[in-house]
Coordinates of C-alpha atoms in Angstrom, one line a residue:
X168 CA 96.9 138.0 132.6
X169 CA 95.1 137.6 129.3
X170 CA 96.4 134.7 126.9
X171 CA 95.6 134.7 123.2
X172 CA 95.5 131.4 121.7
X173 CA 96.2 131.1 117.8
X174 CA 93.7 129.1 115.7
X175 CA 94.6 125.5 115.4
X176 CA 95.1 123.9 112.0
X177 CA 95.3 120.2 111.8
X178 CA 95.9 118.6 108.6
X179 CA 95.0 114.7 108.6
X180 CA 97.5 113.0 106.0
X181 CA 100.8 113.3 104.2
X182 CA 99.9 112.5 100.8
X183 CA 99.9 114.8 97.8
X184 CA 97.2 116.8 98.9
X185 CA 98.2 117.1 102.5
X186 CA 101.9 118.0 102.0
X187 CA 100.9 120.4 99.4
X188 CA 98.3 122.1 101.9
X189 CA 100.8 122.3 104.9
X190 CA 103.6 123.7 102.8
X191 CA 100.9 126.4 101.5
X192 CA 100.4 127.2 104.8
X193 CA 103.4 127.5 106.0
X194 CA 104.6 129.9 103.1
X195 CA 101.4 132.3 103.4
X196 CA 100.6 132.3 106.9
X197 CA 102.4 134.9 109.4
X198 CA 104.4 132.8 112.1
X199 CA 102.2 134.0 114.8
X200 CA 98.6 133.8 113.1
X201 CA 98.2 129.9 113.5
X202 CA 99.5 126.7 114.6
X203 CA 99.7 123.9 111.8
X204 CA 99.9 120.3 112.7
X205 CA 100.3 117.6 110.6
X206 CA 98.8 113.7 111.6
X207 CA 100.9 111.2 109.5
X208 CA 101.8 107.5 110.1
X209 CA 105.1 108.0 108.4
X210 CA 107.2 111.7 108.2
X211 CA 107.7 111.5 104.6
X212 CA 105.3 111.9 101.4
X213 CA 105.4 109.0 99.5
X214 CA 105.4 109.5 95.3
X215 CA 103.3 107.0 94.7
X216 CA 103.2 106.9 90.7
X217 CA 106.9 105.6 91.0
X218 CA 106.3 103.0 93.6
X219 CA 106.1 100.0 90.6
X220 CA 110.1 101.2 89.7
X221 CA 110.7 100.8 93.5
X222 CA 109.5 96.8 93.3
X223 CA 111.2 96.2 90.2
X224 CA 114.6 97.6 91.4
X225 CA 115.1 100.6 89.0
X226 CA 114.4 102.8 92.0
X227 CA 115.5 102.6 95.7
X228 CA 112.9 103.3 98.4
X229 CA 114.4 106.3 99.8
X230 CA 114.5 108.3 96.4
X231 CA 110.7 108.6 96.6
X232 CA 110.2 108.9 100.3
X233 CA 110.7 112.5 100.4
X234 CA 111.4 113.4 104.3
X235 CA 109.2 116.0 105.8
X236 CA 111.8 116.6 108.5
X237 CA 114.6 117.7 106.1
X238 CA 114.4 121.3 106.1
X239 CA 114.7 123.3 108.9
X240 CA 112.7 126.2 108.1
X241 CA 109.3 124.2 108.2
X242 CA 107.5 125.1 111.4
X243 CA 105.0 122.5 111.2
X244 CA 104.5 120.2 114.4
X245 CA 104.3 116.4 113.0
X246 CA 102.4 113.9 115.3
X247 CA 103.5 110.3 114.1
X248 CA 100.2 108.3 114.5
X249 CA 97.2 108.0 112.5
X250 CA 93.9 109.9 112.8
X251 CA 91.4 107.1 113.6
X252 CA 88.0 109.2 114.1
X253 CA 86.8 112.9 113.7
X254 CA 84.2 114.4 115.9
X255 CA 83.2 117.5 114.1
X256 CA 80.5 118.4 116.9
X257 CA 83.5 118.7 119.3
X258 CA 86.0 119.4 117.1
X259 CA 88.1 116.9 117.9
X260 CA 90.6 114.5 116.0
X261 CA 91.2 111.1 117.6
X262 CA 94.6 109.8 117.0
X263 CA 96.4 106.6 117.4
X264 CA 99.9 107.4 118.2
X265 CA 102.8 104.8 116.9
X266 CA 103.1 104.0 120.7
X267 CA 99.9 102.6 120.6
X268 CA 98.6 105.5 122.5
X269 CA 95.1 106.7 121.7
X270 CA 94.6 110.8 122.3
X271 CA 92.5 113.5 121.2
X272 CA 93.7 116.4 119.0
X273 CA 91.6 119.4 119.3
X274 CA 91.1 121.9 116.5
X275 CA 89.8 125.1 115.3
X276 CA 90.3 124.3 111.7
X277 CA 90.8 120.5 109.9
X278 CA 92.1 119.8 106.4
X279 CA 91.0 115.7 105.9
X280 CA 93.1 114.4 103.5
X281 CA 93.7 110.9 104.8
X282 CA 94.0 109.5 101.3
X283 CA 92.4 106.0 100.3
X284 CA 93.3 102.3 100.8
X285 CA 93.2 99.6 98.6
X286 CA 89.9 98.3 97.1
X287 CA 89.0 94.7 97.9
X288 CA 86.0 92.4 97.5
X289 CA 84.2 89.5 99.3
X290 CA 86.8 87.0 97.5
X291 CA 87.7 84.1 99.5
X292 CA 91.3 83.9 100.4
X293 CA 92.0 87.4 99.0
X294 CA 93.5 89.4 101.7
X295 CA 95.3 86.3 103.0
X296 CA 97.1 85.6 100.1
X297 CA 97.3 88.5 97.9
X298 CA 99.9 91.1 97.8
X299 CA 99.0 95.2 97.6
X300 CA 101.0 97.8 95.8
X301 CA 99.8 100.7 97.9
X302 CA 102.7 101.3 100.2
X303 CA 106.8 101.5 100.2
X304 CA 107.0 98.6 102.4
X305 CA 104.9 96.5 100.0
X306 CA 106.8 97.7 97.1
X307 CA 109.9 96.6 98.8
X308 CA 108.5 93.4 100.3
X309 CA 107.2 92.5 96.6
X310 CA 110.8 92.9 95.0
X311 CA 112.1 90.8 97.7
X312 CA 109.5 88.0 97.0
X313 CA 109.8 88.0 93.2
X314 CA 113.6 87.1 93.4
X315 CA 113.0 84.9 96.3
X316 CA 110.9 83.3 93.6
X317 CA 113.4 82.7 91.3
X318 CA 115.9 81.5 93.8
X319 CA 113.3 78.7 95.3
X320 CA 112.5 77.7 91.5
X321 CA 116.2 77.5 90.9
X322 CA 116.7 75.4 94.4
X323 CA 113.5 72.9 93.6
X324 CA 113.7 69.7 92.4
X325 CA 109.7 69.4 91.9
X326 CA 109.1 70.6 88.4
X327 CA 105.5 71.1 89.3
X328 CA 106.4 73.2 92.0
X329 CA 109.3 75.4 89.7
X330 CA 106.8 75.9 87.2
X331 CA 104.1 77.6 89.9
X332 CA 106.8 79.5 91.6
X333 CA 107.4 81.2 88.0
X334 CA 104.0 82.4 87.4
X335 CA 103.1 85.7 88.8
X336 CA 99.2 87.2 88.9
X337 CA 98.6 90.9 88.4
X338 CA 95.0 92.1 89.5
X339 CA 93.8 95.5 87.8
X340 CA 94.1 96.8 84.3
X341 CA 94.5 100.5 85.6
X342 CA 97.8 102.3 85.5
X343 CA 99.0 100.7 89.0
X344 CA 98.4 97.1 88.0
X345 CA 100.1 97.6 84.3
X346 CA 103.1 99.4 85.3
X347 CA 103.5 97.0 88.2
X348 CA 103.1 93.8 86.0
X349 CA 105.3 95.5 83.1
X350 CA 108.1 96.7 85.2
X351 CA 108.2 93.4 87.2
X352 CA 108.4 91.4 83.9
X353 CA 111.2 93.1 83.0
X354 CA 113.1 92.4 86.3
X355 CA 112.2 88.5 86.2
X356 CA 113.2 88.6 82.0
X357 CA 116.7 90.2 82.9
X358 CA 117.2 87.9 86.3
X359 CA 116.5 84.6 84.5
X360 CA 119.6 85.4 82.6
X361 CA 121.7 84.6 86.0
X362 CA 119.9 81.6 86.5
X363 CA 121.3 79.2 83.9
X364 CA 119.0 75.8 85.5
X365 CA 115.7 77.7 85.1
X366 CA 113.9 77.7 81.7
X367 CA 112.9 81.4 80.8
X368 CA 109.9 80.0 79.2
X369 CA 108.6 78.8 82.5
X370 CA 108.1 82.3 83.4
X371 CA 104.8 83.6 82.8
X372 CA 102.9 86.9 83.8
X373 CA 99.1 87.3 83.8
X374 CA 97.4 90.7 84.0
X375 CA 93.7 90.4 84.3
X376 CA 91.2 93.2 84.8
X377 CA 87.0 92.7 85.2
X378 CA 86.9 95.6 82.6
X379 CA 86.7 95.3 78.8
X380 CA 89.7 97.6 77.8
X381 CA 93.2 97.9 79.5
X382 CA 93.5 101.7 80.8
X383 CA 90.5 103.1 78.8
X384 CA 91.5 106.3 79.9
X385 CA 94.2 106.6 77.2
X386 CA 91.7 105.8 74.5
X387 CA 91.1 103.3 71.9
X388 CA 94.5 103.5 69.9
X389 CA 96.7 103.9 73.1
X390 CA 95.2 101.3 75.0
X391 CA 95.6 99.1 72.1
X392 CA 99.3 99.9 71.6
X393 CA 100.0 99.0 75.3
X394 CA 98.3 95.9 75.0
X395 CA 100.6 95.3 72.3
X396 CA 103.9 95.9 73.9
X397 CA 102.7 93.9 76.9
X398 CA 101.9 90.8 74.7
X399 CA 104.9 91.3 72.7
X400 CA 107.0 91.0 76.2
X401 CA 104.9 87.7 77.1
X402 CA 102.5 89.3 79.3
X403 CA 99.1 87.2 78.9
X404 CA 96.0 89.8 79.3
X405 CA 92.9 88.6 80.2
X406 CA 90.0 91.0 80.0
X407 CA 86.3 90.5 81.6
X408 CA 88.1 88.1 83.8
X409 CA 88.8 88.5 87.8
X410 CA 89.5 86.5 90.6
X411 CA 87.0 83.9 92.2
X412 CA 89.2 82.7 94.9
X413 CA 92.5 82.7 96.0
X414 CA 94.9 80.3 98.1
X415 CA 98.5 79.6 99.0
X416 CA 99.6 78.0 96.2
X417 CA 97.0 79.0 93.3
X418 CA 94.6 81.4 92.3
X419 CA 91.2 80.6 90.5
X420 CA 89.8 82.7 87.7
X421 CA 86.2 83.7 87.2
X422 CA 86.5 81.8 84.4
X423 CA 87.3 78.6 85.7
X424 CA 91.0 78.9 84.9
X425 CA 93.3 77.5 88.0
X426 CA 97.0 78.9 87.7
X427 CA 99.2 77.7 90.2
X428 CA 101.4 80.6 91.5
X429 CA 102.8 81.9 95.1
X430 CA 102.3 85.5 93.6
X431 CA 99.2 87.4 93.4
X432 CA 99.5 91.0 93.4
X433 CA 96.1 92.7 93.8
X434 CA 95.9 96.4 92.4
X435 CA 92.2 96.6 91.4
X436 CA 91.6 100.2 92.7
X437 CA 91.4 102.2 95.7
X438 CA 88.7 103.6 98.0
X439 CA 88.2 106.2 100.4
X440 CA 90.1 106.1 103.9
X441 CA 88.2 104.4 106.6
X442 CA 88.6 107.6 108.3
X443 CA 85.6 108.9 106.4
X444 CA 82.9 106.8 107.6
X445 CA 83.6 107.9 111.0
X446 CA 82.1 111.5 110.0
X447 CA 78.8 110.2 109.4
X448 CA 78.3 112.7 106.5
X449 CA 77.2 112.0 102.9
X450 CA 79.6 110.7 100.5
X451 CA 79.9 110.0 96.8
X452 CA 80.9 106.6 96.0
X453 CA 82.8 106.4 99.3
X454 CA 84.3 109.6 99.0
X455 CA 83.1 112.6 101.3
X456 CA 80.8 115.3 99.2
X457 CA 82.4 118.5 99.4
X458 CA 81.6 121.9 97.7
X459 CA 84.1 123.2 95.0
X460 CA 85.8 125.1 97.4
X461 CA 86.3 121.7 99.3
X462 CA 84.4 122.4 102.5
X463 CA 82.1 120.2 104.0
X464 CA 78.6 121.6 103.7
X465 CA 77.1 122.3 107.3
X466 CA 80.3 122.9 108.9
X467 CA 82.6 125.7 109.4
X468 CA 86.2 125.5 109.0
X469 CA 86.0 121.6 107.7
X470 CA 87.8 121.0 104.2
X471 CA 88.5 117.6 102.6
X472 CA 90.4 116.8 99.3
X473 CA 92.2 114.2 97.5
X474 CA 91.3 110.8 97.1
X475 CA 88.8 110.8 100.2
X476 CA 86.9 113.9 98.7
X477 CA 84.4 113.8 95.8
X478 CA 85.6 117.0 94.5
X479 CA 83.2 118.9 91.9
X480 CA 85.2 118.8 88.6
X481 CA 84.2 122.2 87.6
X482 CA 86.8 122.1 84.7
X483 CA 84.8 119.2 82.5
X484 CA 81.2 121.6 83.1
X485 CA 79.5 117.9 83.4
X486 CA 76.8 117.2 85.9
X487 CA 77.8 114.9 88.8
X488 CA 81.2 115.1 87.4
X489 CA 84.5 115.0 90.2
X490 CA 87.9 115.0 90.4
X491 CA 89.7 111.6 89.7
X492 CA 91.9 110.4 92.4
X493 CA 95.0 111.2 90.9
X494 CA 98.4 113.0 92.0
X495 CA 97.8 115.8 89.4
X496 CA 94.9 117.2 91.3
X497 CA 95.9 116.2 94.7
X498 CA 98.7 118.3 94.1
X499 CA 96.4 121.1 93.0
X500 CA 93.9 121.0 95.6
X501 CA 96.3 120.8 98.3
X502 CA 97.2 124.4 97.5
X503 CA 93.7 125.7 96.9
X504 CA 92.5 124.1 99.9
X505 CA 95.3 126.0 102.3
X506 CA 94.4 128.9 100.3
X507 CA 90.4 128.4 101.7
X508 CA 91.6 128.0 104.9
X509 CA 93.5 131.2 105.1
X510 CA 90.7 133.0 103.6
X511 CA 88.4 131.5 106.1
X512 CA 90.5 132.4 109.1
X513 CA 90.5 136.2 107.5
X514 CA 87.1 136.2 106.7
X515 CA 87.7 136.6 102.8
X516 CA 85.8 134.7 99.9
X517 CA 86.4 131.2 99.4
X518 CA 87.8 130.1 95.7
X519 CA 86.5 126.9 93.8
X520 CA 89.4 124.4 92.7
X521 CA 89.3 124.2 89.0
X522 CA 92.0 122.1 87.1
X523 CA 92.1 121.1 83.4
X524 CA 93.5 117.8 83.3
X525 CA 97.1 117.6 81.8
X526 CA 97.0 114.3 80.1
X527 CA 98.1 110.6 81.1
X528 CA 101.5 108.7 81.3
X529 CA 102.4 105.5 81.3
X530 CA 105.8 104.1 82.0
X531 CA 106.1 100.3 81.2
X532 CA 109.8 100.5 81.8
X533 CA 112.5 100.5 79.6
X534 CA 112.2 102.3 76.6
X535 CA 108.5 101.3 76.4
X536 CA 105.6 103.9 77.4
X537 CA 102.5 105.6 76.3
X538 CA 101.7 108.9 77.0
X539 CA 98.9 111.4 76.2
X540 CA 100.3 114.8 77.1
X541 CA 97.2 117.5 76.4
X542 CA 95.8 115.2 74.2
X543 CA 98.8 114.4 72.1
X544 CA 99.2 110.3 71.8
X545 CA 102.8 109.1 72.1
X546 CA 104.8 105.8 72.4
X547 CA 107.9 104.4 72.7
X548 CA 110.8 106.5 73.5
X549 CA 109.3 109.9 73.0
X550 CA 106.4 108.8 75.4
X551 CA 109.0 107.5 77.7
X552 CA 111.0 110.7 78.0
X553 CA 108.0 112.8 78.3
X554 CA 106.5 110.2 81.5
X555 CA 109.6 110.3 83.2
X556 CA 110.1 114.0 82.9
X557 CA 106.5 114.6 84.1
X558 CA 107.4 112.4 87.3
X559 CA 110.9 114.1 88.0
X560 CA 109.3 117.7 87.5
X561 CA 106.6 116.9 89.8
X562 CA 108.9 115.6 92.6
X563 CA 108.8 118.4 95.7
X564 CA 112.7 118.7 96.6
X565 CA 115.9 118.7 94.7
X566 CA 117.4 116.1 96.7
X567 CA 114.6 113.7 95.4
X568 CA 114.9 114.6 91.8
X569 CA 118.8 114.4 92.2
X570 CA 118.5 110.6 93.8
X571 CA 115.7 109.5 91.4
X572 CA 117.4 111.0 88.2
X573 CA 121.1 109.2 89.5
X574 CA 118.9 106.0 89.7
X575 CA 117.6 106.1 86.3
X576 CA 121.0 106.8 84.8
X577 CA 122.8 104.3 87.0
X578 CA 120.1 101.8 86.0
X579 CA 120.2 102.7 82.2
X580 CA 124.1 102.1 82.0
X581 CA 124.8 99.2 84.8
X582 CA 121.4 97.4 84.3
X583 CA 119.5 95.5 87.3
X584 CA 120.9 94.4 90.8
X585 CA 119.1 90.9 91.8
X586 CA 119.3 91.4 95.4
X587 CA 117.0 90.7 97.8
X588 CA 117.5 91.7 101.3
X589 CA 115.9 88.7 103.1
X590 CA 113.9 90.5 105.6
X591 CA 110.5 88.9 104.3
X592 CA 112.1 85.3 104.6
X593 CA 110.8 84.5 108.0
X594 CA 107.1 86.3 108.4
X595 CA 105.4 86.4 105.3
X596 CA 102.9 89.7 105.3
X597 CA 100.2 89.9 102.6
X598 CA 97.7 92.6 101.5
X599 CA 96.0 92.6 104.9
X600 CA 99.3 93.3 107.1
X601 CA 100.2 96.5 105.4
X602 CA 97.1 99.0 105.7
X603 CA 96.0 98.7 109.2
X604 CA 92.0 98.8 107.7
X605 CA 91.0 97.6 111.5
X606 CA 92.3 100.1 113.4
X607 CA 89.3 102.7 112.8
X608 CA 86.5 103.7 115.2
X609 CA 83.0 103.4 114.3
X610 CA 80.9 106.6 115.2
X611 CA 79.4 104.9 118.0
X612 CA 82.9 104.5 119.8
X613 CA 84.2 107.6 118.5
X614 CA 81.3 109.3 120.4
X615 CA 81.8 107.3 123.7
X616 CA 85.4 107.8 123.7
X617 CA 85.3 111.6 123.1
X618 CA 82.4 111.9 125.3
X619 CA 84.3 110.3 128.0
X620 CA 87.4 112.1 127.6
X621 CA 85.4 115.5 127.9
X622 CA 84.0 114.1 131.2
X623 CA 87.2 113.2 133.0
X624 CA 88.6 116.6 131.9

């Protein structure tokens, strides 16, 4: 009896790009046309732009973690684990499951959307003493940590320790760092009113970046407006400055200043997932070089997109321009990549990805925001309406939209709750503990593993 095996499509990563691709494949492929598998450590899509609002307690963690198992109509198989290597020659993806088992997953077509990790540098003490802001666990952890600093300062009898616990340093003047500093500063500003023994003047937030401007993509005027908003709220901004070294109780800036602090939050950019390094293919600043159709040159049926791929930005019409690693592009790339996988299956022509940037939104908490939708510069409440309206509309499910809107309304009416869960009290965890960057195989280990598995088969 002859059996016909359906083509196997493997999607790596459940971010904006990966989930957008999977959902498009499910809608446009017939049930018997192909098998679709998704590899992800967590069965949810994280709406990353709203992470600072989780850290500040405006939103609950559940509201921006969109479950991939909620609907019964989706037929994609989910493998709970992380891809740690891809052998393009053998068409095998090596996966470490959440149980720690390492398995080989064969495929006919693969879509690589593993996203990015926090970019770090060889700065003494950085990964041991800094917090990141890239995962849902980190955001929840940081909220707990910041509130605990207020509690510990309130309990301390040492004036030096109290002052140190009330100083906070955020590194990174991009969107993530600026919004994180703004939202958490607002949290401590409101919370300290409930601590009559603490002097509000002791609370100091530092936002530093090695670049000469804060969020340069906003343009000169809006960038200045954003700085003015933050400085008016008491955030000290230092540009052209970075970290020289980090310790458990102090941070040394490159300009020589030493800041006593127990809180260093590192948000100085991202780099492509280490999975890309296992391919042995050409990269552009660490991102996999692909065609405008998001296919990998020289390899049929291999597509890459999102933060991990240098997708040519056709709309900008500049030589060498690639799409920035933003949610706006990743969501749309996922749909085009799915269409191109289907086109490959059906021997149809592929289409290039092209999207003109819709603009930028920066939520600084409360009524403060700056936005630039379609080139129109806004600030204050109108900018806040645009920023939150954009994020709300971009949420993929009605359940998520309802939760987020409810959280926003409740926070606006009832204010903040300054509750810490206490789950972080016994075991401190820093940047190096959340992203598992040491879990990936080298190209040599990958080849040895796949060859050994083939020999045992």
